[in-house]
Short mmCIF file of C-alpha atoms in Angstrom, two decimals:
data_model
loop_
_atom_site.label_atom_id
_atom_site.label_comp_id
_atom_site.label_asym_id
_atom_site.label_seq_id
_atom_site.Cartn_x
_atom_site.Cartn_y
_atom_site.Cartn_z
CA MET A 1 -57.76 21.46 11.69
CA ASP A 2 -58.27 24.87 10.09
CA THR A 3 -56.84 26.17 6.81
CA GLN A 4 -53.99 28.11 8.44
CA GLN A 5 -52.70 25.02 10.23
CA ILE A 6 -52.77 23.02 7.01
CA ILE A 7 -50.88 25.76 5.18
CA ALA A 8 -48.31 25.92 7.99
CA ILE A 9 -47.74 22.15 7.83
CA VAL A 10 -47.33 22.27 4.04
CA VAL A 11 -44.83 25.14 4.30
CA VAL A 12 -42.77 23.27 6.92
CA ALA A 13 -42.81 20.12 4.78
CA VAL A 14 -41.68 22.04 1.69
CA ILE A 15 -38.86 23.70 3.64
CA ALA A 16 -37.74 20.35 5.05
CA ILE A 17 -37.70 18.76 1.59
CA ALA A 18 -35.79 21.73 0.19
CA LEU A 19 -33.17 21.42 2.95
CA ILE A 20 -32.78 17.69 2.31
CA VAL A 21 -32.35 18.21 -1.44
CA ALA A 22 -29.85 21.01 -0.83
CA GLY A 23 -27.89 18.78 1.52
CA VAL A 24 -27.76 15.92 -1.00
CA LEU A 25 -26.63 18.27 -3.79
CA ALA A 26 -23.97 19.81 -1.54
CA ASP A 27 -22.67 16.37 -0.57
CA ARG A 28 -22.44 15.30 -4.23
CA SER A 29 -20.61 18.51 -5.07
CA ARG A 30 -18.15 17.93 -2.24
CA LYS A 31 -17.50 14.36 -3.38
CA LYS A 32 -16.87 15.57 -6.94
CA ARG A 33 -14.37 18.15 -5.67
CA VAL A 34 -12.58 15.53 -3.55
CA ASP A 35 -12.44 13.11 -6.50
CA ALA A 36 -11.15 15.87 -8.78
CA ALA A 37 -8.46 16.83 -6.28
CA GLU A 38 -7.38 13.19 -5.90
CA GLN A 39 -7.26 12.72 -9.67
CA ALA A 40 -5.25 15.91 -10.08
CA ARG A 41 -2.75 14.76 -7.44
CA GLU A 42 -2.30 11.39 -9.13
CA ASP A 43 -1.93 13.12 -12.50
CA ARG A 44 0.85 15.30 -11.07
CA GLU A 45 2.64 12.26 -9.68
CA ALA A 46 2.31 10.43 -12.99
CA ALA A 47 3.62 13.47 -14.86
CA ALA A 48 6.63 13.71 -12.55
CA LYS A 49 7.39 10.03 -13.09
CA VAL A 50 7.20 10.41 -16.88
CA ALA A 51 9.45 13.46 -16.81
CA ALA A 52 11.99 11.75 -14.53
CA ASP A 53 12.30 8.62 -16.67
CA LYS A 54 12.67 9.63 -20.32
CA ALA A 55 14.00 6.23 -21.28
CA ILE A 56 10.77 4.54 -20.25
CA ALA A 57 8.73 7.20 -22.04
CA ALA A 58 10.76 6.65 -25.22
CA LYS A 59 10.23 2.91 -25.03
CA GLN A 60 6.49 3.37 -24.61
CA ALA A 61 6.47 5.71 -27.60
CA ALA A 62 8.28 3.11 -29.73
CA GLN A 63 5.64 0.50 -28.86
CA ALA A 64 2.68 2.78 -29.67
CA GLY A 65 2.12 1.25 -33.13
CA THR A 66 3.87 0.92 -36.47
CA GLY A 67 2.95 4.40 -37.70
CA ALA A 68 3.45 6.07 -34.35
CA GLY A 69 6.75 4.19 -33.82
CA ALA A 70 8.10 5.44 -37.13
CA ALA A 71 7.08 9.00 -36.30
CA ALA A 72 8.64 8.70 -32.86
CA GLY A 73 11.91 7.33 -34.27
CA ALA A 74 12.16 10.08 -36.88
CA ALA A 75 11.44 12.80 -34.37
CA SER A 76 13.91 11.26 -31.90
CA THR A 77 16.65 11.25 -34.56
CA GLN A 78 16.03 14.90 -35.37
CA SER A 79 16.06 15.83 -31.68
CA ASP A 80 19.45 14.10 -31.21
CA GLN A 81 20.92 16.35 -33.91
CA LYS A 82 19.78 19.51 -32.17
CA SER A 83 20.63 20.99 -28.80
CA GLY A 84 19.26 23.25 -26.07
CA THR A 85 15.65 24.34 -26.18
CA GLU A 86 14.92 22.99 -29.68
CA SER A 87 15.85 19.44 -28.54
CA THR A 88 13.50 19.60 -25.59
CA LYS A 89 10.59 20.86 -27.69
CA GLN A 90 11.09 18.13 -30.32
CA ALA A 91 11.18 15.35 -27.66
CA GLU A 92 7.95 16.61 -26.11
CA SER A 93 6.30 16.70 -29.56
CA THR A 94 7.38 13.10 -30.25
CA GLN A 95 5.98 11.89 -26.93
CA SER A 96 2.66 13.64 -27.61
CA VAL A 97 2.28 12.03 -31.08
CA ALA A 98 3.11 8.56 -29.75
CA SER A 99 0.78 8.85 -26.78
CA SER A 100 -2.11 9.96 -29.02
CA ALA A 101 -1.57 7.03 -31.39
CA GLU A 102 -1.39 4.57 -28.50
CA SER A 103 -4.65 5.89 -27.07
CA ALA A 104 -6.42 5.67 -30.46
CA GLY A 105 -5.24 2.09 -31.05
CA SER A 106 -6.21 0.75 -27.63
CA THR A 107 -9.00 -1.82 -27.41
CA GLN A 108 -10.12 -0.38 -24.08
CA PRO A 109 -12.61 2.52 -23.87
CA ALA A 110 -10.95 5.85 -23.38
CA GLN A 111 -10.99 7.29 -19.85
CA PRO A 112 -11.87 10.97 -19.38
CA GLU A 113 -8.81 13.06 -18.54
CA SER A 114 -8.40 16.31 -16.68
CA GLN A 115 -6.78 19.30 -18.39
CA GLU A 116 -3.51 18.69 -16.56
CA ALA A 117 -3.44 15.00 -17.60
CA SER A 118 -4.03 16.00 -21.23
CA GLN A 119 -1.02 18.31 -21.10
CA THR A 120 1.24 15.41 -20.06
CA ALA A 121 -0.29 13.18 -22.81
CA GLU A 122 -0.42 10.23 -20.40
CA PRO A 123 -2.11 7.16 -21.93
CA GLN A 124 -5.01 5.38 -20.24
CA PRO A 125 -4.91 3.00 -18.50
CA GLN A 126 -1.80 3.89 -16.52
CA THR A 127 1.46 1.97 -16.62
CA PRO A 128 2.52 0.96 -13.09
CA GLU A 129 6.09 1.38 -11.90
CA SER A 130 8.24 -1.76 -11.78
CA ALA A 131 9.02 -3.44 -8.45
CA THR A 132 12.76 -2.81 -8.81
CA SER A 133 12.25 0.90 -9.44
CA ARG A 134 9.86 1.12 -6.50
CA MET A 135 12.38 -0.41 -4.09
CA THR A 136 15.12 1.98 -5.16
CA ARG A 137 12.85 5.00 -4.82
CA LEU A 138 11.39 3.95 -1.49
CA LYS A 139 14.83 3.25 -0.02
CA ALA A 140 15.87 6.79 -0.91
CA ARG A 141 12.68 8.21 0.61
CA LEU A 142 13.26 6.24 3.83
CA ALA A 143 16.86 7.42 4.09
CA ASN A 144 15.85 11.04 3.56
CA SER A 145 13.03 10.99 6.13
CA ALA A 146 13.33 12.05 9.75
CA ASN A 147 14.62 9.05 11.75
CA PRO A 148 14.67 9.94 15.45
CA PHE A 149 14.59 6.22 16.29
CA GLY A 150 17.99 5.37 14.77
CA LYS A 151 19.62 8.72 15.53
CA ALA A 152 18.61 8.61 19.19
CA LEU A 153 20.06 5.12 19.63
CA PHE A 154 23.30 6.03 17.89
CA ASN A 155 23.76 9.23 19.90
CA ILE A 156 23.44 7.33 23.17
CA LEU A 157 25.62 4.37 22.22
CA ALA A 158 28.39 6.61 20.84
CA LYS A 159 29.08 8.19 24.26
CA ASP A 160 32.45 7.65 25.90
CA HIS A 161 31.06 5.94 28.98
CA LEU A 162 27.63 4.35 29.11
CA SER A 163 26.04 4.56 32.55
CA GLU A 164 23.08 2.60 33.79
CA ALA A 165 20.91 5.63 33.03
CA ASP A 166 22.16 5.58 29.42
CA TRP A 167 21.12 1.96 29.01
CA GLU A 168 17.71 2.81 30.39
CA ASP A 169 17.50 5.58 27.79
CA VAL A 170 18.32 3.04 25.10
CA GLU A 171 15.49 0.77 26.24
CA ASP A 172 13.07 3.70 26.51
CA THR A 173 13.96 4.75 22.96
CA LEU A 174 13.25 1.25 21.68
CA LEU A 175 9.92 1.14 23.50
CA MET A 176 8.87 4.52 22.08
CA ALA A 177 9.76 3.23 18.63
CA ASP A 178 7.27 0.36 19.13
CA VAL A 179 9.94 -2.35 19.17
CA GLY A 180 8.01 -4.02 22.00
CA ALA A 181 8.97 -4.84 25.58
CA ASP A 182 10.45 -8.31 25.05
CA ALA A 183 12.35 -7.37 21.90
CA SER A 184 13.67 -4.17 23.53
CA GLU A 185 14.99 -6.05 26.54
CA GLN A 186 16.64 -8.64 24.28
CA LEU A 187 18.29 -5.98 22.11
CA VAL A 188 19.61 -4.03 25.12
CA ASP A 189 21.15 -7.20 26.60
CA GLU A 190 22.88 -8.01 23.30
CA LEU A 191 24.19 -4.47 22.91
CA ARG A 192 25.57 -4.43 26.46
CA ASN A 193 27.46 -7.63 25.78
CA ASP A 194 28.90 -6.42 22.46
CA ALA A 195 32.56 -5.45 22.88
CA ARG A 196 32.35 -3.15 19.87
CA ILE A 197 30.12 -0.86 21.93
CA THR A 198 31.47 -1.27 25.46
CA GLY A 199 35.14 -1.50 24.49
CA THR A 200 35.58 1.23 21.89
CA HIS A 201 34.64 4.83 21.18
CA ASP A 202 34.82 4.49 17.38
CA PRO A 203 31.45 5.70 15.98
CA ALA A 204 31.85 3.50 12.90
CA GLN A 205 32.14 0.36 15.01
CA VAL A 206 29.23 1.41 17.21
CA ARG A 207 27.06 1.98 14.14
CA GLU A 208 28.04 -1.37 12.62
CA ALA A 209 27.26 -3.16 15.90
CA LEU A 210 23.84 -1.49 16.10
CA ARG A 211 23.17 -2.27 12.44
CA SER A 212 24.02 -5.97 12.83
CA LYS A 213 21.79 -6.33 15.91
CA LEU A 214 18.83 -4.62 14.24
CA LEU A 215 19.26 -6.70 11.08
CA ALA A 216 19.30 -9.89 13.15
CA MET A 217 16.03 -8.90 14.83
CA VAL A 218 14.35 -7.80 11.60
CA GLY A 219 15.53 -10.97 9.87
CA THR A 220 17.60 -11.14 6.68
CA ASP A 221 17.11 -14.81 5.75
CA THR A 222 13.30 -14.80 6.01
CA ASP A 223 11.39 -15.69 2.85
CA ARG A 224 9.35 -12.56 2.20
CA ARG A 225 8.15 -13.43 -1.28
CA LEU A 226 4.44 -13.32 -1.93
CA ASN A 227 3.18 -16.86 -2.41
CA ALA A 228 1.83 -15.86 -5.83
CA ASP A 229 5.44 -15.21 -6.93
CA LYS A 230 6.67 -18.66 -5.93
CA PRO A 231 7.09 -21.42 -8.55
CA GLU A 232 4.70 -23.75 -6.72
CA ALA A 233 1.89 -21.16 -6.56
CA HIS A 234 -1.56 -22.14 -7.76
CA LYS A 235 -3.14 -20.46 -10.75
CA PRO A 236 -5.11 -18.42 -10.08
CA SER A 237 -3.30 -17.60 -6.83
CA VAL A 238 -5.81 -16.27 -4.30
CA ILE A 239 -4.90 -13.48 -1.86
CA ILE A 240 -7.34 -12.39 0.86
CA MET A 241 -6.78 -8.92 2.31
CA VAL A 242 -7.81 -8.41 5.95
CA GLY A 243 -7.46 -5.57 8.44
CA VAL A 244 -9.36 -2.98 10.45
CA ASN A 245 -11.07 -0.16 8.55
CA GLY A 246 -8.84 2.88 8.33
CA THR A 247 -5.56 1.02 7.89
CA GLY A 248 -5.59 1.49 4.11
CA LYS A 249 -6.70 -2.07 3.32
CA THR A 250 -8.75 -1.38 0.17
CA THR A 251 -6.15 1.08 -1.09
CA THR A 252 -3.42 -1.51 -0.47
CA ALA A 253 -5.42 -4.09 -2.45
CA GLY A 254 -5.50 -1.68 -5.39
CA LYS A 255 -1.79 -0.90 -5.11
CA LEU A 256 -0.98 -4.61 -4.91
CA ALA A 257 -2.90 -5.18 -8.13
CA ARG A 258 -0.76 -2.48 -9.77
CA LEU A 259 2.38 -4.23 -8.50
CA PHE A 260 1.34 -7.55 -10.07
CA VAL A 261 0.37 -5.82 -13.33
CA ALA A 262 3.83 -4.22 -13.43
CA ASP A 263 5.28 -7.76 -13.26
CA GLY A 264 3.19 -8.82 -16.25
CA LYS A 265 0.54 -10.82 -14.36
CA SER A 266 -3.18 -10.85 -15.10
CA VAL A 267 -5.13 -9.80 -12.00
CA MET A 268 -8.76 -9.83 -10.85
CA LEU A 269 -10.17 -7.99 -7.82
CA GLY A 270 -13.05 -9.17 -5.62
CA ALA A 271 -14.97 -6.50 -3.67
CA ALA A 272 -16.11 -8.62 -0.68
CA ASP A 273 -16.20 -5.57 1.62
CA THR A 274 -19.94 -5.08 1.27
CA PHE A 275 -20.29 -3.40 4.66
CA ARG A 276 -18.70 -0.11 3.59
CA ALA A 277 -20.65 1.39 0.71
CA ALA A 278 -17.69 3.15 -0.93
CA ALA A 279 -15.32 0.17 -0.77
CA ALA A 280 -16.43 -1.43 -4.06
CA ASP A 281 -16.40 1.93 -5.87
CA GLN A 282 -12.90 2.62 -4.53
CA LEU A 283 -11.69 -0.78 -5.71
CA GLU A 284 -13.22 -0.23 -9.17
CA THR A 285 -11.35 3.08 -9.45
CA TRP A 286 -8.05 1.29 -8.80
CA GLY A 287 -8.95 -1.48 -11.23
CA ALA A 288 -9.82 0.97 -14.02
CA LYS A 289 -6.39 2.60 -13.80
CA VAL A 290 -4.53 -0.62 -14.63
CA ASN A 291 -7.26 -2.38 -16.64
CA VAL A 292 -8.04 -4.95 -13.91
CA PRO A 293 -11.62 -6.32 -13.73
CA VAL A 294 -13.50 -6.06 -10.43
CA VAL A 295 -16.18 -8.50 -9.28
CA ARG A 296 -18.72 -6.80 -7.02
CA SER A 297 -22.32 -7.11 -5.89
CA ASP A 298 -24.94 -4.96 -7.53
CA LYS A 299 -26.38 -4.01 -4.13
CA ASP A 300 -24.95 -2.78 -0.83
CA GLY A 301 -24.95 -5.09 2.16
CA ALA A 302 -24.79 -8.30 0.11
CA ASP A 303 -23.29 -11.48 1.54
CA PRO A 304 -19.49 -11.01 1.25
CA ALA A 305 -18.95 -14.77 0.92
CA SER A 306 -21.16 -14.86 -2.19
CA VAL A 307 -19.04 -12.12 -3.77
CA ALA A 308 -15.86 -14.04 -2.93
CA PHE A 309 -17.35 -17.21 -4.47
CA GLU A 310 -18.33 -15.40 -7.68
CA ALA A 311 -14.91 -13.75 -7.91
CA SER A 312 -13.10 -17.07 -7.48
CA GLN A 313 -15.30 -18.69 -10.14
CA ARG A 314 -14.66 -15.89 -12.64
CA ALA A 315 -10.92 -15.87 -11.93
CA LYS A 316 -10.87 -19.61 -12.54
CA ASP A 317 -12.88 -19.32 -15.76
CA ASP A 318 -10.70 -16.47 -17.07
CA ASN A 319 -7.49 -18.26 -16.01
CA ALA A 320 -6.22 -15.16 -14.19
CA ASP A 321 -2.81 -15.29 -12.53
CA VAL A 322 -3.89 -13.61 -9.28
CA LEU A 323 -7.20 -12.97 -7.49
CA ILE A 324 -7.16 -10.36 -4.71
CA ILE A 325 -10.21 -10.38 -2.41
CA ASP A 326 -10.85 -7.31 -0.27
CA THR A 327 -12.81 -7.98 2.95
CA ALA A 328 -14.65 -5.85 5.51
CA GLY A 329 -12.56 -4.38 8.30
CA ARG A 330 -15.13 -3.82 10.99
CA LEU A 331 -14.21 -5.32 14.36
CA GLN A 332 -17.51 -5.61 16.24
CA ASN A 333 -16.46 -8.62 18.25
CA LYS A 334 -14.14 -11.55 17.85
CA ALA A 335 -16.87 -14.17 17.24
CA ASN A 336 -18.54 -12.25 14.39
CA LEU A 337 -15.21 -11.54 12.73
CA MET A 338 -14.13 -15.18 12.88
CA ASP A 339 -17.46 -16.37 11.47
CA GLU A 340 -17.43 -13.95 8.52
CA LEU A 341 -13.77 -14.33 7.53
CA GLY A 342 -13.90 -18.09 8.03
CA LYS A 343 -16.95 -18.31 5.76
CA ILE A 344 -15.25 -16.21 3.05
CA ARG A 345 -12.25 -18.51 3.07
CA ARG A 346 -14.30 -21.73 3.08
CA VAL A 347 -16.54 -20.58 0.23
CA THR A 348 -13.57 -19.37 -1.85
CA GLU A 349 -11.77 -22.69 -1.39
CA LYS A 350 -14.71 -24.51 -2.97
CA ASN A 351 -13.36 -23.12 -6.25
CA LEU A 352 -9.72 -22.27 -5.57
CA PRO A 353 -7.19 -22.83 -2.77
CA VAL A 354 -6.25 -19.69 -0.81
CA ASP A 355 -2.49 -19.17 -1.09
CA GLU A 356 -2.12 -15.98 0.94
CA VAL A 357 -3.85 -13.97 3.66
CA LEU A 358 -2.28 -10.53 4.07
CA LEU A 359 -2.96 -8.44 7.18
CA VAL A 360 -2.76 -4.70 6.57
CA LEU A 361 -1.55 -2.71 9.58
CA ASP A 362 -1.21 1.06 9.95
CA ALA A 363 2.39 1.52 11.14
CA THR A 364 1.57 4.84 12.79
CA THR A 365 -0.77 3.15 15.30
CA GLY A 366 2.10 1.04 16.64
CA GLN A 367 1.36 -1.21 19.59
CA ASN A 368 -2.24 0.02 19.69
CA GLY A 369 -2.99 -2.09 16.64
CA MET A 370 -1.28 -5.26 17.85
CA GLU A 371 -4.25 -6.67 19.79
CA GLN A 372 -6.51 -6.24 16.77
CA ALA A 373 -3.84 -7.87 14.63
CA LYS A 374 -3.83 -10.92 16.92
CA VAL A 375 -7.62 -11.26 16.55
CA PHE A 376 -7.34 -11.31 12.75
CA ALA A 377 -4.48 -13.81 12.96
CA GLN A 378 -6.65 -16.15 15.02
CA ALA A 379 -9.70 -15.61 12.82
CA ILE A 380 -8.31 -16.56 9.44
CA GLY A 381 -4.62 -17.51 9.74
CA ILE A 382 -2.45 -14.84 8.13
CA THR A 383 0.64 -15.58 6.03
CA GLY A 384 2.18 -12.10 5.89
CA VAL A 385 1.87 -8.47 6.95
CA VAL A 386 1.62 -5.28 4.92
CA LEU A 387 2.70 -2.19 6.87
CA SER A 388 1.03 0.89 5.44
CA LYS A 389 2.15 4.45 6.24
CA LEU A 390 5.63 3.33 7.30
CA ASP A 391 7.67 6.53 6.94
CA GLY A 392 10.76 5.43 8.88
CA SER A 393 10.04 7.80 11.73
CA ALA A 394 9.57 7.06 15.41
CA LYS A 395 7.31 4.05 14.73
CA GLY A 396 9.83 2.08 12.66
CA GLY A 397 10.30 -0.51 15.40
CA ILE A 398 6.85 -1.92 14.66
CA VAL A 399 8.51 -4.10 12.02
CA ILE A 400 10.36 -6.01 14.75
CA SER A 401 7.45 -6.31 17.17
CA VAL A 402 4.81 -7.34 14.62
CA GLN A 403 6.99 -10.19 13.35
CA LYS A 404 7.81 -11.33 16.89
CA GLU A 405 4.17 -11.19 18.07
CA LEU A 406 2.48 -12.69 15.00
CA GLY A 407 5.18 -15.06 13.84
CA VAL A 408 4.82 -14.07 10.17
CA PRO A 409 7.07 -11.82 8.05
CA VAL A 410 6.45 -8.27 6.90
CA LYS A 411 6.21 -8.74 3.13
CA LEU A 412 5.21 -5.31 1.82
CA VAL A 413 5.51 -1.72 3.03
CA GLY A 414 3.91 1.53 1.98
CA LEU A 415 5.87 4.76 2.25
CA GLY A 416 3.44 7.25 0.79
CA GLU A 417 0.00 7.85 -0.70
CA GLY A 418 0.96 7.58 -4.37
CA PRO A 419 -0.41 4.70 -6.49
CA ASP A 420 3.04 3.10 -6.75
CA ASP A 421 4.15 3.72 -3.14
CA LEU A 422 3.99 0.02 -2.22
CA ALA A 423 7.03 -2.22 -2.49
CA PRO A 424 8.47 -5.49 -1.19
CA PHE A 425 10.01 -5.05 2.26
CA ASP A 426 13.82 -4.96 2.17
CA PRO A 427 15.41 -5.53 5.65
CA GLU A 428 18.81 -4.05 4.82
CA GLY A 429 17.33 -1.01 3.12
CA PHE A 430 15.01 -0.48 6.09
CA VAL A 431 17.76 -0.68 8.73
CA ASP A 432 20.15 1.47 6.71
CA GLY A 433 17.35 3.97 6.25
CA ILE A 434 16.58 4.38 9.94
CA LEU A 435 20.30 4.64 10.77
CA ALA A 436 21.05 7.13 7.99
#
């Protein structure tokens, strides 16, 4: 091999290394931009929530510390005596002083804030929204969303004379809304036999008949409480999150932790999804926002059961109220899934009994996700369903079909991407929303 060939090989190697380094740097830069954009979006949502609920902000300011509370009370009194623009400026100044004092007195290390977060003076870690407030807000969002499912049914049933073709349209509408074949046929038969629909042209009676039938199928007397909220729950109460990757499972685990923290419970997270490299990091980000510890492996690809065992032991030692274990969502084949999830549950129960197994389903996938849901139900035995991305649109009927197929209730729903856009499922609010 002559000198020119050696030089050529060296040049090619240098160029290849330079391209690899440039690619790695570009990927890191992209990830930083994505993280910054996500943080900025959450900061905007948090700022909007603070601005919309001044009473909560005032209460937080009063609890910021003795000195800060006195300053907040004095400033609040002065602001009440003024009006217009001066009052607004004084209130904002009071909130800023209280937030700064609360941040300085915290025993937790301060989190870095973006410029926009600093302007809103939001304390770290964040304060989650209460469950009651979530339900009210999510009901309003559901009612204000596009609901072709409910509107299409009502428009057909409110006709003067319903022909056979009209009833076929009703069934087709239910099927397109992912109500399911058996449930759709049952609902059509009940509607055809209801005298309020076949014997009157009053839209109010037609709507009430449709509402009562949908409520009966969704179920109003079903116990939808999380087992951790029941008086007989173990402590710590263990919840295992399962579901296919892409359904929002890890995100839902983080949101659920926020929901428990809002109710005053101490929570611990277990990152047993060791298959996806970013899963543990994602869970730690959620935990940092509400001061929830996360148990994870120090290396990728570790045995998920060992992580679950360590998390259950730490939750037991720390006497936590709730332990939420996130699991891998890959669905290679039924046998592998059963073996892995079964092992996680068996190992966890050596320390603590498992009170709840929540299956996270993406509502927008509809019937396409039902077969996968059945596999998870057989693999580990689920106790409830969380429907993510349920916006009340054409896929709203999935609530009916998933309960009928799996035999377990929908306990939680997500109606957005915000950190507090997860709430207990309310049957009446859901039906009223899709019929609004």
